[in-house]
Short mmCIF file of C-alpha atoms in Angstrom, two decimals:
data_model
loop_
_atom_site.label_atom_id
_atom_site.label_comp_id
_atom_site.label_asym_id
_atom_site.label_seq_id
_atom_site.Cartn_x
_atom_site.Cartn_y
_atom_site.Cartn_z
CA GLN A 1 188.77 73.13 139.10
CA ASN A 2 185.78 74.53 140.99
CA GLU A 3 186.87 78.04 140.05
CA LYS A 4 187.07 77.07 136.37
CA GLU A 5 183.59 75.52 136.55
CA LEU A 6 182.25 78.67 138.19
CA GLN A 7 183.84 80.83 135.50
CA ASP A 8 182.23 78.64 132.82
CA VAL A 9 178.84 78.92 134.51
CA VAL A 10 179.23 82.71 134.78
CA LYS A 11 180.17 82.93 131.09
CA GLN A 12 177.15 80.84 130.13
CA GLN A 13 174.87 83.04 132.24
CA GLU A 14 176.33 86.20 130.67
CA LYS A 15 175.79 84.72 127.22
CA LYS A 16 172.16 83.88 128.08
CA MET A 17 171.59 87.40 129.44
CA LEU A 18 172.98 88.95 126.25
CA GLN A 19 170.68 86.75 124.19
CA LEU A 20 167.70 87.83 126.30
CA ILE A 21 168.66 91.48 125.90
CA ASP A 22 168.89 91.02 122.12
CA LYS A 23 165.50 89.32 122.05
CA SER A 24 164.01 92.03 124.24
CA GLY A 25 165.26 94.71 121.85
CA GLU A 26 163.82 92.85 118.90
CA VAL A 27 160.46 92.46 120.65
CA THR A 28 160.43 96.19 121.39
CA ARG A 29 161.24 96.99 117.77
CA LEU A 30 158.53 94.64 116.54
CA LYS A 31 156.00 96.16 118.93
CA GLY A 32 156.81 99.58 117.52
CA GLU A 33 156.41 98.27 114.00
CA VAL A 34 153.05 96.68 114.86
CA SER A 35 151.93 99.94 116.45
CA GLN A 36 152.87 101.89 113.32
CA LEU A 37 151.07 99.38 111.11
CA LYS A 38 147.96 99.67 113.29
CA ARG A 39 148.05 103.46 112.90
CA SER A 40 148.42 103.14 109.14
CA LEU A 41 145.53 100.70 109.01
CA GLN A 42 143.41 103.01 111.12
CA ARG A 43 144.22 105.93 108.79
CA ALA A 44 143.24 103.90 105.74
CA GLU A 45 140.03 102.73 107.40
CA THR A 46 139.21 106.32 108.33
CA GLU A 47 139.72 107.51 104.77
CA ALA A 48 137.60 104.68 103.43
CA LYS A 49 134.85 105.43 105.95
CA VAL A 50 134.73 109.12 105.05
CA LEU A 51 134.84 108.47 101.32
CA TRP A 52 132.08 105.88 101.64
CA GLU A 53 129.89 108.30 103.58
CA GLU A 54 130.49 111.05 101.03
CA MET A 55 129.83 108.83 98.02
CA ARG A 56 126.68 107.43 99.60
CA GLY A 57 125.07 110.72 100.52
CA GLN A 58 126.29 113.22 97.95
CA GLU A 59 125.52 114.26 94.42
CA PRO A 60 127.76 112.86 91.72
CA LYS A 61 130.05 115.91 91.96
CA VAL A 62 131.88 115.84 95.32
CA ASP A 63 134.25 118.61 96.37
CA ALA A 64 137.67 116.98 96.87
CA ALA A 65 138.82 119.63 99.36
CA TYR A 66 135.76 119.00 101.53
CA VAL A 67 136.37 115.25 101.48
CA GLN A 68 140.04 115.79 102.35
CA GLU A 69 139.08 118.04 105.26
CA ARG A 70 136.65 115.42 106.54
CA VAL A 71 139.34 112.75 106.28
CA LEU A 72 141.80 114.90 108.24
CA LEU A 73 139.21 115.68 110.92
CA ARG A 74 138.30 112.03 111.27
CA GLN A 75 141.99 111.11 111.52
CA GLU A 76 142.45 113.70 114.26
CA VAL A 77 139.48 112.30 116.18
CA ASP A 78 140.83 108.76 115.80
CA LYS A 79 144.29 109.89 116.93
CA LEU A 80 142.82 111.59 120.00
CA ARG A 81 140.79 108.47 120.77
CA LEU A 82 143.95 106.37 120.54
CA LEU A 83 145.85 108.75 122.82
CA LEU A 84 143.02 108.58 125.34
CA LEU A 85 143.12 104.78 125.31
CA GLU A 86 146.90 104.79 125.72
CA LYS A 87 146.66 107.16 128.69
CA GLU A 88 143.93 105.03 130.26
CA ASP A 89 146.17 101.96 129.82
CA GLU A 90 149.10 103.83 131.41
CA ASN A 91 146.88 104.87 134.32
CA LEU A 92 145.74 101.27 134.83
CA LEU A 93 149.34 100.05 134.81
CA LEU A 94 150.36 102.73 137.31
CA SER A 95 147.43 101.99 139.60
CA ASP A 96 148.22 98.26 139.43
CA LYS A 97 151.86 99.02 140.18
CA TYR A 98 151.04 101.08 143.25
#
C-alpha cells in the first residue's frame, strides 16, 4: 500500500513538473513575442520621429529617399542602443551570478 501511495505521489509530481515545463515554454514564447512587439513599436516611433522632424523643418517638397535614409539610420542607432542595453543587462546578471 505504501508503495502504491508513493507511486501515486511520484506520478502527481511528474504531472506537476510537466505542467511547469509547459508554462515555462509559454512564458518564454510570450517574452519573445513581447520583445518583437517592442522592436516593432520602436521602429514605428523612430519613423514617426524622423518624419516629424523632416516635416517640421523642411520646405513643402521633401525628398523621399533622404527621409528613408534618415529613418534607416535612426533605426540602426536605436538597434545599437538596444543591443548595448541588452549587453549591459547580461553583464549585470553575470556579475550578480559570480
